[in-house]
Coordinates of C-alpha atoms and ligand atoms in Angstrom, one line a residue:
X945 CA 14.1 -10.6 3.7
X946 CA 11.0 -12.7 4.5
X947 CA 7.8 -10.8 5.3
X948 CA 4.8 -12.6 6.7
X949 CA 1.4 -10.8 6.2
X950 CA -1.3 -12.2 8.5
X951 CA -4.9 -12.1 7.2
X952 CA -6.9 -12.9 4.1
X953 CA -8.9 -9.9 3.0
X954 CA -8.6 -7.0 0.6
X955 CA -6.5 -5.1 3.1
X956 CA -4.0 -7.9 3.3
X957 CA -3.8 -8.3 -0.5
X958 CA -3.2 -4.6 -0.8
X959 CA -0.5 -4.7 1.9
X960 CA 1.2 -7.7 0.3
X961 CA 1.1 -6.0 -3.1
X962 CA 2.7 -2.8 -1.8
X963 CA 5.4 -4.8 0.2
X964 CA 6.1 -7.2 -2.7
X965 CA 6.8 -4.1 -4.9
X966 CA 9.3 -2.8 -2.4
X967 CA 12.7 -1.9 -4.0
X968 CA 14.4 -4.4 -1.6
X969 CA 12.3 -7.2 -3.2
X970 CA 11.3 -9.1 0.0
X971 CA 10.0 -12.7 -0.1
X972 CA 6.3 -12.6 0.7
X973 CA 4.3 -15.1 2.8
X974 CA 0.7 -14.6 3.6
X975 CA -1.5 -16.6 6.1
X976 CA -4.0 -17.8 5.2
X977 CA -4.1 -15.3 2.2
X978 CA -6.4 -15.5 -0.8
X979 CA -6.1 -16.1 -4.5
X980 CA -4.6 -12.7 -5.0
X981 CA -1.8 -13.0 -2.4
X982 CA -1.0 -16.4 -3.9
X983 CA 0.3 -14.6 -7.0
X984 CA 2.7 -12.5 -4.9
X985 CA 4.2 -15.1 -2.7
X986 CA 3.4 -18.2 -0.7
X987 CA 0.1 -18.7 1.1
X988 CA 0.4 -20.6 4.4
X989 CA -2.4 -22.6 5.9
X990 CA -2.6 -21.0 9.4
X991 CA -5.8 -19.1 10.2
X992 CA -5.2 -15.5 11.1
X993 CA -5.9 -16.1 14.8
X994 CA -3.8 -19.3 15.1
X995 CA -1.2 -17.7 17.4
X996 CA 0.6 -21.0 18.2
X997 CA 0.9 -22.1 14.5
X998 CA 2.1 -18.7 13.4
X999 CA 4.6 -18.4 16.2
X1000 CA 6.0 -21.8 15.4
X1001 CA 6.3 -21.0 11.7
X1002 CA 8.1 -17.7 12.6
X1003 CA 10.5 -19.6 14.9
X1004 CA 11.3 -22.1 12.1
X1005 CA 11.4 -19.5 9.2
X1006 CA 12.7 -16.3 10.9
X1007 CA 10.8 -13.6 8.9
X1008 CA 12.4 -10.2 9.2
X1009 CA 8.9 -8.6 9.6
X1010 CA 5.4 -9.8 10.5
X1011 CA 2.5 -7.5 9.4
X1012 CA -0.7 -8.3 11.3
X1013 CA -3.7 -7.1 9.2
X1014 CA -7.0 -7.9 11.0
X1015 CA -8.2 -6.9 14.4
X1016 CA -8.9 -10.4 15.8
X1017 CA -5.3 -11.5 16.1
X1018 CA -4.2 -8.1 17.4
X1019 CA -6.9 -8.2 20.1
X1020 CA -5.9 -11.7 20.9
X1021 CA -2.3 -10.5 21.6
X1022 CA -0.5 -11.8 18.5
X1023 CA 1.9 -8.8 18.4
X1024 CA 2.8 -9.5 22.1
X1025 CA 3.5 -13.2 21.5
X1026 CA 5.7 -12.6 18.4
X1027 CA 7.6 -9.6 20.0
X1028 CA 8.3 -11.7 23.0
X1029 CA 10.1 -14.1 20.6
X1030 CA 12.2 -11.2 19.3
X1031 CA 10.3 -10.7 15.9
X1032 CA 9.8 -7.3 14.3
X1033 CA 6.0 -6.8 14.2
X1034 CA 3.8 -4.2 12.7
X1035 CA 0.6 -4.0 14.7
X1036 CA -0.3 -2.8 18.2
X1037 CA 0.0 -4.9 21.3
X1038 CA -3.1 -6.4 23.0
X1039 CA -3.5 -3.6 25.5
X1040 CA -3.4 -0.9 22.8
X1041 CA -5.7 -3.0 20.4
X1042 CA -8.3 -2.8 23.1
X1043 CA -9.3 0.5 21.6
X1044 CA -11.0 -1.6 18.9
X1045 CA -11.6 -4.7 21.1
X1046 CA -13.9 -2.8 23.5
X1047 CA -16.0 0.1 22.5
X1048 CA -16.5 0.9 26.3
X1049 CA -12.7 1.1 26.8
X1050 CA -12.3 3.4 23.7
X1051 CA -15.1 5.7 25.0
X1052 CA -13.5 5.8 28.5
X1053 CA -10.1 6.8 27.0
X1054 CA -11.7 9.4 24.7
X1055 CA -13.7 10.9 27.6
X1056 CA -10.6 11.0 29.9
X1057 CA -8.5 12.5 27.1
X1058 CA -11.0 15.1 26.1
X1059 CA -11.3 13.8 22.5
X1060 CA -14.5 15.1 20.8
X1061 CA -17.0 12.2 20.6
X1062 CA -20.7 11.6 21.3
X1063 CA -22.2 11.2 24.8
X1064 CA -22.6 7.6 25.8
X1065 CA -23.6 5.1 28.5
X1066 CA -22.8 1.3 28.8
X1067 CA -25.3 -1.4 29.8
X1068 CA -25.4 -5.1 30.5
X1069 CA -29.1 -5.2 31.6
X1070 CA -31.6 -4.8 28.7
X1071 CA -34.3 -3.1 30.7
X1072 CA -31.9 -0.4 31.9
X1073 CA -30.6 0.1 28.4
X1074 CA -34.1 0.4 27.0
X1075 CA -35.1 2.9 29.7
X1076 CA -32.0 5.0 28.7
X1077 CA -33.0 4.9 25.0
X1078 CA -36.6 6.0 25.8
X1079 CA -35.2 8.9 27.9
X1080 CA -32.6 9.9 25.2
X1081 CA -34.8 9.4 22.1
X1082 CA -33.9 8.5 18.5
X1083 CA -31.9 8.4 16.3
X1084 CA -29.5 6.7 18.6
X1085 CA -26.6 4.2 18.1
X1086 CA -26.4 0.8 19.7
X1087 CA -22.9 -0.9 19.6
X1088 CA -21.9 -4.3 20.8
X1089 CA -19.0 -3.7 23.1
X1090 CA -16.6 -6.4 21.7
X1091 CA -15.5 -7.4 18.2
X1092 CA -18.4 -8.3 16.0
X1093 CA -16.8 -8.5 12.5
X1094 CA -18.2 -5.2 11.5
X1095 CA -21.8 -6.2 12.3
X1096 CA -22.2 -4.9 15.9
X1097 CA -23.4 -1.4 15.2
X1098 CA -27.1 -0.4 14.8
X1099 CA -28.0 3.1 13.9
X1100 CA -31.6 3.1 15.2
X1101 CA -34.0 5.6 13.6
X1102 CA -36.7 4.9 16.2
X1103 CA -36.8 3.9 19.9
X1104 CA -38.4 0.7 18.8
X1105 CA -35.5 -0.3 16.5
X1106 CA -33.1 0.6 19.3
X1107 CA -34.9 -1.7 21.8
X1108 CA -34.8 -4.6 19.3
X1109 CA -31.1 -4.1 18.8
X1110 CA -30.5 -4.0 22.6
X1111 CA -32.5 -7.1 23.2
X1112 CA -30.9 -9.0 20.3
X1113 CA -27.5 -8.2 21.7
X1114 CA -28.1 -8.6 25.5
X1115 CA -30.8 -11.3 25.5
X1116 CA -30.3 -13.1 22.2
X1117 CA -27.0 -14.3 20.9
X1118 CA -26.6 -11.9 18.0
X1119 CA -23.0 -11.2 18.8
X1120 CA -22.1 -13.9 21.3
X1121 CA -19.8 -12.6 24.1
X1122 CA -19.1 -9.4 22.1
X1123 CA -22.7 -8.4 22.7
X1124 CA -22.9 -9.1 26.5
X1125 CA -22.5 -5.4 27.0
X1126 CA -23.7 -2.6 24.8
X1127 CA -22.5 1.0 24.4
X1128 CA -25.3 3.4 23.6
X1129 CA -24.2 6.6 21.9
X1130 CA -25.9 9.8 20.7
X1131 CA -26.2 9.9 16.9
X1132 CA -23.7 12.3 15.4
X1133 CA -24.7 14.5 12.4
X1134 CA -22.3 15.3 9.6
X1135 CA -20.3 13.5 7.0
X1136 CA -18.0 10.5 7.7
X1137 CA -14.4 10.3 6.8
X1138 CA -11.5 8.1 7.8
X1139 CA -8.1 9.3 9.0
X1140 CA -5.5 6.6 9.6
X1141 CA -2.2 7.4 11.4
X1142 CA 1.0 5.5 11.9
X1143 CA 2.2 5.8 15.5
X1144 CA 5.6 4.7 16.8
X1145 CA 4.7 5.1 20.5
X1146 CA 5.6 8.8 20.4
X1147 CA 5.3 10.2 16.8
X1148 CA 2.1 10.4 14.8
X1149 CA 2.1 10.5 11.0
X1150 CA -1.3 10.8 9.5
X1151 CA -1.9 9.1 6.2
X1152 CA -3.9 10.5 3.2
X1153 CA -7.6 11.1 4.0
X1154 CA -10.3 8.8 2.6
X1155 CA -14.0 8.2 2.7
X1156 CA -15.7 4.8 3.0
X1157 CA -19.2 3.8 1.9
X1158 CA -20.6 1.6 4.6
X1159 CA -24.2 0.9 3.4
X1160 CA -24.9 -1.9 0.9
X1161 CA -27.1 0.1 -1.5
X1162 CA -26.7 3.3 -3.5
X1163 CA -27.6 6.6 -1.8
X1164 CA -26.3 5.0 1.4
X1165 CA -29.3 2.9 2.0
X1166 CA -29.7 -0.6 3.5
X1167 CA -27.7 -2.4 6.1
X1168 CA -24.1 -1.7 7.1
X1169 CA -21.3 -3.7 5.5
X1170 CA -17.5 -3.8 6.0
X1171 CA -17.3 -1.1 3.3
X1172 CA -18.5 -1.0 -0.3
X1173 CA -15.9 1.4 -1.7
X1174 CA -13.5 4.2 -0.8
X1175 CA -11.7 7.1 -2.4
X1176 CA -8.8 9.3 -1.5
X1177 CA -8.3 12.2 -0.8
X1178 CA -11.6 13.2 0.7
X1179 CA -12.0 17.0 0.5
X1180 CA -14.3 17.1 3.5
X1181 CA -11.0 16.6 5.4
X1182 CA -9.6 20.1 5.0
X1183 CA -6.3 21.3 6.3
X1184 CA -8.1 22.8 9.3
X1185 CA -9.9 19.5 10.0
X1186 CA -6.6 17.6 9.7
X1187 CA -5.0 19.9 12.3
X1188 CA -7.8 19.3 14.7
X1189 CA -7.6 15.6 14.2
X1190 CA -3.9 15.7 15.0
X1191 CA -4.2 17.9 18.1
X1192 CA -7.7 17.0 19.5
X1193 CA -7.7 13.3 18.6
X1194 CA -4.3 11.7 18.1
X1195 CA -2.2 13.8 20.5
X1196 CA -4.8 13.6 23.3
X1197 CA -5.3 9.9 22.8
X1198 CA -1.5 9.2 23.0
X1199 CA -1.1 11.3 26.1
X1200 CA -4.0 9.5 27.8
X1201 CA -2.8 6.0 26.7
X1202 CA 0.8 6.8 28.0
X1203 CA -0.7 8.0 31.3
X1204 CA -2.2 4.5 31.6
X1205 CA 1.1 2.8 30.7
X1206 CA -0.1 1.7 27.2
X1207 CA 2.3 2.1 24.3
X1208 CA 0.6 2.4 20.9
X1209 CA 2.8 1.2 18.0
X1210 CA 1.0 0.5 14.8
X1211 CA -1.8 2.1 12.8
X1212 CA -4.7 3.8 14.6
X1213 CA -7.8 4.3 12.4
X1214 CA -10.0 7.2 13.5
X1215 CA -13.5 6.9 12.0
X1216 CA -14.8 10.5 12.1
X1217 CA -18.0 12.5 11.7
X1218 CA -17.3 16.0 10.5
X1219 CA -19.9 18.6 11.1
X1220 CA -19.2 22.2 10.1
X1221 CA -15.5 21.6 10.1
X1222 CA -15.5 20.0 13.6
X1223 CA -14.4 16.3 13.6
X1224 CA -15.8 13.9 16.3
X1225 CA -14.6 10.3 16.7
X1226 CA -17.2 7.6 15.8
X1227 CA -14.8 4.7 16.4
X1228 CA -11.2 3.7 16.6
X1229 CA -9.8 0.6 14.9
X1230 CA -6.4 -0.8 15.6
X1231 CA -5.7 -1.7 12.0
X1232 CA -5.8 -0.3 8.5
X1233 CA -9.3 0.3 7.2
X1234 CA -10.7 -2.0 4.4
X1235 CA -11.3 -0.7 1.7
X1236 CA -9.7 2.6 2.7
X1237 CA -6.2 1.2 2.6
X1238 CA -6.6 -0.1 -0.9
X1239 CA -7.3 3.5 -2.0
X1240 CA -4.6 5.0 0.2
X1241 CA -1.9 2.5 -0.9
X1242 CA -2.6 3.3 -4.6
X1243 CA -1.5 6.9 -3.8
X1244 CA 1.5 6.0 -1.6
X1245 CA 4.5 7.1 -3.6
X1246 CA 7.6 4.8 -3.2
X1247 CA 8.4 2.1 -0.7
X1248 CA 6.3 1.5 2.4
X1249 CA 9.0 -0.6 4.3
X1250 CA 11.0 2.4 5.5
X1251 CA 8.0 3.8 7.3
X1252 CA 7.1 0.4 8.8
X1253 CA 10.7 -0.1 9.9
X1254 CA 10.9 3.5 11.4
X1255 CA 7.6 2.8 13.2
X1256 CA 9.0 -0.3 14.8
X1257 CA 12.3 1.5 15.7
X1258 CA 10.6 4.5 17.1
X1259 CA 12.0 6.9 14.5
X1260 CA 8.9 7.7 12.4
X1261 CA 8.7 11.0 10.6
X1262 CA 6.6 12.7 8.0
X1263 CA 9.3 12.7 5.4
X1264 CA 9.2 8.9 5.1
X1265 CA 5.8 9.1 3.3
X1266 CA 5.0 10.9 0.0
X1267 CA 1.7 10.9 -1.8
X1268 CA 1.0 10.9 -5.5
X1269 CA -1.1 13.9 -6.6
X1270 CA -3.5 11.6 -8.3
X1271 CA -6.9 10.6 -6.9
X1272 CA -7.8 7.0 -6.2
X1273 CA -10.9 4.9 -5.8
X1274 CA -11.6 1.4 -4.7
X1275 CA -14.9 -0.2 -5.8
X1276 CA -15.9 -3.3 -3.9
X1277 CA -17.6 -6.2 -5.7
X1278 CA -19.6 -8.5 -3.4
X1279 CA -21.4 -11.8 -3.6
X1280 CA -25.1 -11.2 -4.0
X1281 CA -26.9 -11.4 -0.6
X1282 CA -24.0 -9.9 1.4
X1283 CA -24.0 -8.7 4.2
X1284 CA -26.6 -11.5 4.8
X1285 CA -26.2 -15.0 3.4
X1286 CA -24.4 -15.4 0.1
X1287 CA -23.0 -18.1 -2.2
X1288 CA -19.4 -19.3 -2.4
X1289 CA -17.4 -21.2 -4.9
X1290 CA -18.5 -19.3 -8.0
X1291 CA -15.8 -18.9 -10.7
X1292 CA -14.6 -15.3 -11.3
X1293 CA -13.9 -14.4 -14.9
X1294 CA -11.8 -11.8 -16.7
X1295 CA -9.5 -10.8 -13.8
X1296 CA -6.6 -10.5 -16.2
X1297 CA -8.5 -8.2 -18.5
X1298 CA -9.6 -6.0 -15.5
X1299 CA -6.0 -5.8 -14.2
X1300 CA -4.9 -4.6 -17.7
X1301 CA -7.1 -1.5 -17.5
X1302 CA -4.8 1.6 -17.1
X1303 CA -3.7 2.5 -13.6
X1304 CA -5.9 -0.3 -12.1
X1305 CA -5.2 -3.1 -9.7
X1306 CA -7.8 -5.8 -8.7
X1307 CA -7.3 -6.6 -5.0
X1308 CA -8.8 -9.9 -3.9
X1309 CA -10.7 -10.2 -0.7
X1310 CA -13.0 -13.2 -0.5
X1311 CA -11.4 -15.3 -3.2
X1312 CA -9.8 -18.8 -3.2
X1313 CA -8.1 -21.0 -5.7
X1314 CA -9.9 -24.1 -6.9
X1315 CA -7.3 -25.9 -8.9
X1316 CA -6.4 -23.2 -11.4
X1317 CA -9.8 -21.4 -11.1
X1318 CA -10.3 -18.3 -9.0
X1319 CA -13.6 -18.6 -7.1
X1320 CA -15.6 -16.6 -4.6
X1321 CA -15.0 -17.4 -1.0
X1322 CA -16.4 -14.5 1.0
X1323 CA -18.9 -11.7 1.0
X1324 CA -16.6 -8.9 -0.2
X1325 CA -15.0 -10.6 -3.1
X1326 CA -12.8 -8.0 -4.9
X1327 CA -11.7 -4.3 -4.5
X1328 CA -11.1 -2.8 -7.9
X1329 CA -8.7 0.1 -7.3
X1330 CA -7.8 2.8 -9.8
X1331 CA -5.7 6.0 -10.0
X1332 CA -6.8 9.0 -12.0
X1333 CA -5.9 12.7 -12.5
X1334 CA -9.1 13.4 -10.6
X1335 CA -11.8 11.4 -9.0
X1336 CA -14.0 11.1 -12.1
X1337 CA -11.0 9.8 -14.1
X1338 CA -10.2 7.3 -11.4
X1339 CA -13.9 6.2 -11.2
X1340 CA -14.2 5.8 -15.0
X1341 CA -11.2 3.4 -15.0
X1342 CA -12.4 1.5 -12.0
X1343 CA -15.9 0.9 -13.4
X1344 CA -14.5 -0.2 -16.8
X1345 CA -12.6 -2.9 -14.9
X1346 CA -15.6 -3.7 -12.6
X1347 CA -17.8 -4.2 -15.7
X1348 CA -15.2 -6.5 -17.3
X1349 CA -15.3 -8.9 -14.3
X1350 CA -18.1 -11.4 -13.9
X1351 CA -19.2 -14.0 -11.4
X1352 CA -22.6 -15.3 -10.4
X1353 CA -24.7 -12.8 -8.5
X1354 CA -21.9 -10.2 -8.5
X1355 CA -23.1 -6.9 -6.9
X1356 CA -21.5 -3.5 -6.5
X1357 CA -22.5 0.1 -5.9
X1358 CA -22.4 2.5 -8.9
X1359 CA -22.2 5.6 -6.8
X1360 CA -18.8 5.3 -5.0
X1361 CA -17.5 8.9 -4.4
X1362 CA -21.0 10.4 -4.8
X1363 CA -20.5 13.1 -2.1
X1364 CA -17.2 14.2 -3.5
X1365 CA -18.6 14.2 -7.1
X1366 CA -21.4 16.5 -5.8
X1367 CA -18.9 18.8 -4.3
X1368 CA -17.0 19.0 -7.6
Ligands
LIG2122 N1 -14.0 0.3 6.2 C1 -14.3 0.3 7.6 C2 -13.3 -0.5 8.4 O1 -12.3 -0.9 8.0 O2 -13.6 -0.7 9.6

């Protein structure tokens, strides 16, 4: 069977890796892919949001499955377009993907559903937004309403910072159309964790817990990034937290979505803040987390295709997914300067040696092929992912591999998993 994976990041390389190792040995295509996916199958040249190009390729090549990785094509309705042509698609339809496409919509659904989340208001006028912030005080969170490639959130420590963020979004062009409305939320205390769930429209199966590290610098300092590393499982997510996430978050969301005539089929990512054992939702994403999925897939025992097929067929159940007892970690290597400006086209060395480290896979994110050289092509370049008997064991393997790899201005955090290590 032919499988097409849409996207070109670390998430898509990890998905392509897992699917290409399936016991049914599918033929893998990725569009546009990266240097890592090129080793697993064929990279196509369509951009991830080229709905017409991808639809035409599907009509001509009849893949048995299309896995849509990133939020942009999902929010643009790629699943709807391909399903209308009769293709089996993994990824929610456009109406469901709006949970990530509009922060305002996600908050409205959460509020109506009674899902625990912070108080909020939405604004299109900067003076009204600033007045609200002055009344509410800091810290406070300013979010661009639409998709902003992971850059639309400001956690403002002071009212002044909040006002700058508001004016940048509503008066400047910091986020284009995505920032023409802002959602202003109360700051939530606690520790973050990610729970991703597969949903077939009716049944919810939560995946192994994980924790991302969003800030660029160690000790969680500096600006937010797409994610600098993740580990799984995250012990902050206890059995009791998991039960609450299922009943208070996923079940309530599904009931509310159904009430509005929206069917959710795909993965729904709940970014959580956990305070004293009580989870609250910080954000929803309509796709797998990156780098969370690299760490999660390393622990997925056996084939992933049966779960994906069951999700599409509406027969999803817990017994389709087993987890390895081992712990996993993904350490992200970025191009120096990220999440600001960074260089591209720098040769990456020793990938083979790093891949040879025990229980380790080097997932490519921002990489490209330049003749036979692998070069940097994005801010997040690689996600070095290792399994170990415990988190310290996984970390020691991952960092051996990280230190083996070199490219100009490579940068990574040395403290991935620091909260869990402290707990140990
Ligand atoms: N790692 C955060 C995200 O995927 O949105």
